[in-house]
mmCIF file of N, CA, C and O in Angstrom:
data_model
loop_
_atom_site.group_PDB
_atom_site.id
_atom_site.type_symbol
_atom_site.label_atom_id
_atom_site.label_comp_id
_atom_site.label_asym_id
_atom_site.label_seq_id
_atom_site.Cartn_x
_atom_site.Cartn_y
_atom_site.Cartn_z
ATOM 1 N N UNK A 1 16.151 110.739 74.742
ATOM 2 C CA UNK A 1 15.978 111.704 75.812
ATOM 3 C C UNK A 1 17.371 112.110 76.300
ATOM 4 O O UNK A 1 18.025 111.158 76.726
ATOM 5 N N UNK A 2 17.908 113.170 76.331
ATOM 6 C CA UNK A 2 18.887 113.718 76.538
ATOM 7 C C UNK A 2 19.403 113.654 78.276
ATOM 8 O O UNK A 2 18.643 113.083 79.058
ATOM 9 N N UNK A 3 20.504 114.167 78.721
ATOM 10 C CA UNK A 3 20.400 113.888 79.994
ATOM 11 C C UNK A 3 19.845 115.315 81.203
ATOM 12 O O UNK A 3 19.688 115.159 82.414
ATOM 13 N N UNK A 4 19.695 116.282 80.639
ATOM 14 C CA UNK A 4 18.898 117.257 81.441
ATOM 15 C C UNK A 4 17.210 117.084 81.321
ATOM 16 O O UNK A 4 16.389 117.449 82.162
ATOM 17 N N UNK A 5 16.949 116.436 80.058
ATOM 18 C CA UNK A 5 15.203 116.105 80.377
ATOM 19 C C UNK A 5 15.780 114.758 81.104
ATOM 20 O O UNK A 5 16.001 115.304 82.185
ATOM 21 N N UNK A 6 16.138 113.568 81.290
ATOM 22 C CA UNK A 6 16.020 113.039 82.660
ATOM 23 C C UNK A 6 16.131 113.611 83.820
ATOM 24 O O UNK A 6 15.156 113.421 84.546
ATOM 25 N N UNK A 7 17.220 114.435 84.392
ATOM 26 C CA UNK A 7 17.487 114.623 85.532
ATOM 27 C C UNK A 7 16.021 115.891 86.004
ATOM 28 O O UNK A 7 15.582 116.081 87.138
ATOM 29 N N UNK A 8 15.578 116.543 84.749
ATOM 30 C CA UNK A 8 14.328 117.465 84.966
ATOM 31 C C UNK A 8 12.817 116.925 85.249
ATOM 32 O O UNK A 8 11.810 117.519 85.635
ATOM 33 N N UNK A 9 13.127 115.163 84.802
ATOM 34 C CA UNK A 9 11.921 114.412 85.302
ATOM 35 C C UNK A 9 12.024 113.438 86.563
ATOM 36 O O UNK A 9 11.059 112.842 87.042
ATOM 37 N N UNK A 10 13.328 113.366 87.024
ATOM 38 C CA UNK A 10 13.993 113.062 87.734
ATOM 39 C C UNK A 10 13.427 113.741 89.151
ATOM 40 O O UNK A 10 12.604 113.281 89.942
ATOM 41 N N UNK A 11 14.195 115.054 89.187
ATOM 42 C CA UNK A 11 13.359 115.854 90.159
ATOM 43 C C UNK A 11 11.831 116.397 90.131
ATOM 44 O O UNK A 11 11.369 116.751 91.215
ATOM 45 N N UNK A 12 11.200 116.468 89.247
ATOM 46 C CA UNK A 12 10.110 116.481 88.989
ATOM 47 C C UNK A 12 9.441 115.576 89.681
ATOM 48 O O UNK A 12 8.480 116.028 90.303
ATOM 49 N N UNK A 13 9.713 114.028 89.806
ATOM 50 C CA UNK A 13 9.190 112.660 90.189
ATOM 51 C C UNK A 13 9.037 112.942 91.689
ATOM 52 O O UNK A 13 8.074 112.823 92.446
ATOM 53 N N UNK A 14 10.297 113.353 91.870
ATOM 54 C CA UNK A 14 10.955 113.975 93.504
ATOM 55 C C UNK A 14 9.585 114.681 93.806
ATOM 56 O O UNK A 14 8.675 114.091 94.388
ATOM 57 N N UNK A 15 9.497 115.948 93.384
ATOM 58 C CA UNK A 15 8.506 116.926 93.784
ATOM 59 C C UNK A 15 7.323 116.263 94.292
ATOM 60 O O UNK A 15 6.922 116.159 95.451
ATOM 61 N N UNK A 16 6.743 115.748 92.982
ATOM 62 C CA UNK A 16 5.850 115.154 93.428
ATOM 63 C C UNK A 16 5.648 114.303 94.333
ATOM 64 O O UNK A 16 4.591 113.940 94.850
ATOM 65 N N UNK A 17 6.496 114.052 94.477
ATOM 66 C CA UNK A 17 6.236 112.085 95.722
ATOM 67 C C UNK A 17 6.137 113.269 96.672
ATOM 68 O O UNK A 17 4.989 113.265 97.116
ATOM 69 N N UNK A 18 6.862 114.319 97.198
ATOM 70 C CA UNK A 18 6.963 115.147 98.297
ATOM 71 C C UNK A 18 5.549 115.698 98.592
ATOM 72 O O UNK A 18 5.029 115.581 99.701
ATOM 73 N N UNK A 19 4.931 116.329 97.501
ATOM 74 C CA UNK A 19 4.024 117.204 97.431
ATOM 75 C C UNK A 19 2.476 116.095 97.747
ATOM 76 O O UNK A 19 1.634 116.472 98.561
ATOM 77 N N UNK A 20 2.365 115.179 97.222
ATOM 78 C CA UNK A 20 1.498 114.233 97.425
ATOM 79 C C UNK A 20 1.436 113.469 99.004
ATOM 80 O O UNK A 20 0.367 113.001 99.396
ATOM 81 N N UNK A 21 2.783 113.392 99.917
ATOM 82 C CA UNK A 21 2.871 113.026 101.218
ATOM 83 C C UNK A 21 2.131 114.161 102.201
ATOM 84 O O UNK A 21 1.223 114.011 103.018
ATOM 85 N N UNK A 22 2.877 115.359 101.797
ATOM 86 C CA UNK A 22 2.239 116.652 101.970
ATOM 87 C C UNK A 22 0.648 116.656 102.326
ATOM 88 O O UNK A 22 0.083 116.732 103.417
ATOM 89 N N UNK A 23 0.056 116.529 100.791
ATOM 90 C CA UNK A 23 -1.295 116.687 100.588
ATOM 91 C C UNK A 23 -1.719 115.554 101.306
ATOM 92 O O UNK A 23 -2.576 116.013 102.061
ATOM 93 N N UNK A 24 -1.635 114.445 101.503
ATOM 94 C CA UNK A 24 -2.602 113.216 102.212
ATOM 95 C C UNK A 24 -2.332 113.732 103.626
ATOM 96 O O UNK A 24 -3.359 113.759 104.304
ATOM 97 N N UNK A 25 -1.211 114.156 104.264
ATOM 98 C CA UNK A 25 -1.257 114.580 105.926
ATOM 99 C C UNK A 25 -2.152 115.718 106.366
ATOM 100 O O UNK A 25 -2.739 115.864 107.438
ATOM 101 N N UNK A 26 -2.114 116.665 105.049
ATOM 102 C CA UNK A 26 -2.852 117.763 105.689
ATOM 103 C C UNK A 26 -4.298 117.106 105.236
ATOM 104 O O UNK A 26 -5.227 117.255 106.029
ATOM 105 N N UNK A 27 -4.484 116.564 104.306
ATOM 106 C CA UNK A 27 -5.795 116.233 104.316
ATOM 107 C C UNK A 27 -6.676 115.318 105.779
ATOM 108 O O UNK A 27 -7.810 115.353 106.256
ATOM 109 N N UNK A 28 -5.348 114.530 106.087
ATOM 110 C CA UNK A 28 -5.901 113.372 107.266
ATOM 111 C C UNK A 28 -6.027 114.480 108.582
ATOM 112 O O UNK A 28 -6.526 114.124 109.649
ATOM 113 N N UNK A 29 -5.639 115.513 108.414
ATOM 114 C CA UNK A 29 -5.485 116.653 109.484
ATOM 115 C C UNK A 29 -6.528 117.300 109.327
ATOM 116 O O UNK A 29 -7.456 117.229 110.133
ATOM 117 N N UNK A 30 -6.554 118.063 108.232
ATOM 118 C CA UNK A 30 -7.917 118.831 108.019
ATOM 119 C C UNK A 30 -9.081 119.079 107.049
ATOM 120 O O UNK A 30 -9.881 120.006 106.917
ATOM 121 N N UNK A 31 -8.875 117.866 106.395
ATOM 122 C CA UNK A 31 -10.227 117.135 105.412
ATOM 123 C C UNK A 31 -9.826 117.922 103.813
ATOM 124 O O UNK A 31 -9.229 118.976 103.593
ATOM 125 N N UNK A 32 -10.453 116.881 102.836
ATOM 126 C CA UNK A 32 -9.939 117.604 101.870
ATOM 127 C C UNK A 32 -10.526 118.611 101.176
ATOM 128 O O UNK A 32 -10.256 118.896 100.009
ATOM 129 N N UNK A 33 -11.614 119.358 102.117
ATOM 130 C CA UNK A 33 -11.948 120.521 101.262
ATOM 131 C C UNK A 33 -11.608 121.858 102.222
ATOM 132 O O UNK A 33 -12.272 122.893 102.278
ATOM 133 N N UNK A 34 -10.662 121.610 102.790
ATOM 134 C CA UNK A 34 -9.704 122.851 103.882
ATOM 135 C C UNK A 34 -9.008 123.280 102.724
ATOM 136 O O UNK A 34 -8.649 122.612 101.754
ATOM 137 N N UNK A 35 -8.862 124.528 102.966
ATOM 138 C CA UNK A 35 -7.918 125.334 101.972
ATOM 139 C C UNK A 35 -6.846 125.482 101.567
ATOM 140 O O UNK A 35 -6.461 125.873 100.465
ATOM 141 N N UNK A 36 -6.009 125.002 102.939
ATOM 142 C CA UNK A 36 -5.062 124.505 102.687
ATOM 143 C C UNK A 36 -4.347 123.324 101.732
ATOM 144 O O UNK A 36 -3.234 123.430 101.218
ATOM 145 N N UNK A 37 -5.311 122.097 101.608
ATOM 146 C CA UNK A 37 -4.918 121.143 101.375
ATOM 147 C C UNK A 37 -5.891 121.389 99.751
ATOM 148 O O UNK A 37 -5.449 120.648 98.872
ATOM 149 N N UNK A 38 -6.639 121.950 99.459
ATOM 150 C CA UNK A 38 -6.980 122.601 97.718
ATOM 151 C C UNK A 38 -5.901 123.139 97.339
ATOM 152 O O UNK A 38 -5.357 122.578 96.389
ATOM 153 N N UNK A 39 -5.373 124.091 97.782
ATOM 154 C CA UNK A 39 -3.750 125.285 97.433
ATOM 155 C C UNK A 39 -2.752 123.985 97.224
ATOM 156 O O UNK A 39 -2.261 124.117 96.102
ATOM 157 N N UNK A 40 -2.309 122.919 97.779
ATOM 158 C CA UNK A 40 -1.386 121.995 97.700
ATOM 159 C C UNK A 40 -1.770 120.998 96.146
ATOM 160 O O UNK A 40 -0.993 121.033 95.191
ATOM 161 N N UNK A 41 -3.164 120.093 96.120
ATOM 162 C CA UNK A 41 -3.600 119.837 95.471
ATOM 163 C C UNK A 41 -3.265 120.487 94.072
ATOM 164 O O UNK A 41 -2.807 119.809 93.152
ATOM 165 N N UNK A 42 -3.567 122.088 93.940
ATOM 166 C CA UNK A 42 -3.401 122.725 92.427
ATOM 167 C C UNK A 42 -1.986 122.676 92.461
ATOM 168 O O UNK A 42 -1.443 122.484 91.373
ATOM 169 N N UNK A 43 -1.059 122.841 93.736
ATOM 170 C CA UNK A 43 0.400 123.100 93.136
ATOM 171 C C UNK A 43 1.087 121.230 92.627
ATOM 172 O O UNK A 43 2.061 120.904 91.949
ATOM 173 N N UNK A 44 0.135 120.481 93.269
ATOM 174 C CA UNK A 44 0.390 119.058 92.815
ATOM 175 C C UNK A 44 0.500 118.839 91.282
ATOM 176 O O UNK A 44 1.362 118.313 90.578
ATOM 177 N N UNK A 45 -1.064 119.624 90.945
ATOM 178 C CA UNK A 45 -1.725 119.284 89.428
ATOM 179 C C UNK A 45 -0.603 120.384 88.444
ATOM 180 O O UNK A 45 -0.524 120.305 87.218
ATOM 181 N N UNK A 46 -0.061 121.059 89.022
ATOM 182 C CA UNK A 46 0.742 122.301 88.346
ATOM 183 C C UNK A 46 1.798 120.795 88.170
ATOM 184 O O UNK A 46 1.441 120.030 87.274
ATOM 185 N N UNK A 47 2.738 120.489 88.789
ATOM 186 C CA UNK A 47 3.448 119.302 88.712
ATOM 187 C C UNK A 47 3.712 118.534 87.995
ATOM 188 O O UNK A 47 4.704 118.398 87.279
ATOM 189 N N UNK A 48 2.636 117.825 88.158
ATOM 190 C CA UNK A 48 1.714 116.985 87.367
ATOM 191 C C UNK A 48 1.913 117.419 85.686
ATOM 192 O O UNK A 48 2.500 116.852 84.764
ATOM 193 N N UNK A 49 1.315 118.400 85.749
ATOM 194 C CA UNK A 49 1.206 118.948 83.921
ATOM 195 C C UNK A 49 2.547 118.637 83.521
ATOM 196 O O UNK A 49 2.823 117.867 82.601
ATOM 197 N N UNK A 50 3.477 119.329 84.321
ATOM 198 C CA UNK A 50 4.779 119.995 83.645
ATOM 199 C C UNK A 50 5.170 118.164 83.115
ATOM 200 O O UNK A 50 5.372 117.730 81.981
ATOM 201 N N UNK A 51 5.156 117.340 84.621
ATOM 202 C CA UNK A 51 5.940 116.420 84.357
ATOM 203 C C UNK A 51 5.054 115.574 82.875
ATOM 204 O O UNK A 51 5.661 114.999 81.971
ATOM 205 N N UNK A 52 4.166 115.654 82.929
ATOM 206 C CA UNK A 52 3.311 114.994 81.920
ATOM 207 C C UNK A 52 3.738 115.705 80.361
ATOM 208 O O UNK A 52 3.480 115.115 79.312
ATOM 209 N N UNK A 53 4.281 116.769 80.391
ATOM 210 C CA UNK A 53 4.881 117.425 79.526
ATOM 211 C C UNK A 53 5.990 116.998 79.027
ATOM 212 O O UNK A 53 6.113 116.577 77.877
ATOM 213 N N UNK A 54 6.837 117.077 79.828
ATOM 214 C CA UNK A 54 8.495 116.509 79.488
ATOM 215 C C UNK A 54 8.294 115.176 79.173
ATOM 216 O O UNK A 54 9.204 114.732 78.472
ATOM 217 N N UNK A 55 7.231 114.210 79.504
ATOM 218 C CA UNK A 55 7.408 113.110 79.237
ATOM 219 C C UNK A 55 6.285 113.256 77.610
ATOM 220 O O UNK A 55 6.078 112.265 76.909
ATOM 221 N N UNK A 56 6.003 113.925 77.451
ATOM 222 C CA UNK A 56 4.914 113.792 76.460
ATOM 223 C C UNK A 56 5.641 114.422 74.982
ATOM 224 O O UNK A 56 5.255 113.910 73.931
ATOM 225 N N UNK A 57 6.693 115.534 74.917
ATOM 226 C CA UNK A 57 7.540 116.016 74.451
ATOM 227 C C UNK A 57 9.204 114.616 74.303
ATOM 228 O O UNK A 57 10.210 114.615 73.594
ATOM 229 N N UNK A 58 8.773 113.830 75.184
ATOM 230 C CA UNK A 58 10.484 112.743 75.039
ATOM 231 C C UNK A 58 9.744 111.538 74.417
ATOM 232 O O UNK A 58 10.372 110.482 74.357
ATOM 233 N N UNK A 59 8.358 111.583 73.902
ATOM 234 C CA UNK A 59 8.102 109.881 73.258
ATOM 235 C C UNK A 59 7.643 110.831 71.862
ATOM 236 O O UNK A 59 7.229 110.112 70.953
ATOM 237 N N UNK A 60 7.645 111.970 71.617
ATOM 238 C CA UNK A 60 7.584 112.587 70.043
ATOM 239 C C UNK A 60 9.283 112.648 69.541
ATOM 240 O O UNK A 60 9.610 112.155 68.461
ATOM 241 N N UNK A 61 9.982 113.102 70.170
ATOM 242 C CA UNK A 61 11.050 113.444 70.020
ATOM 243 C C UNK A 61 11.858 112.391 69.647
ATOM 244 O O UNK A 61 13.057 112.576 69.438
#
């Protein structure tokens, strides 16, 4: 694994831990089928993919 796919899963890891603190407050705020906290959720799972990507692309490689 080269050192820009670390530092790209690196912050990636980042995102997520952020985006997931995010999503559990607004959920404990306004339940998890508020719209708000679905819109956060997909940008989680958007995340999610990419990072599941770079890591799925660095154990072929």
């Amino acid at each position: 694994m080269n050192s820009i796919a670390i530092e790209k899963k690196v912050n990636l890891k980042s995102q997520i831990q952020k985006k997931q603190k995010d999503m559990y407050k607004k959920a404990k705020d306004h339940g998890l089928t508020h719209p708000l906290v679905v819109s956060i959720s997909q940008e989680l799972d958007t995340l999610l993919n990419r990072y599941q990507e770079i890591h799925r692309f660095n154990q072929v490689s």
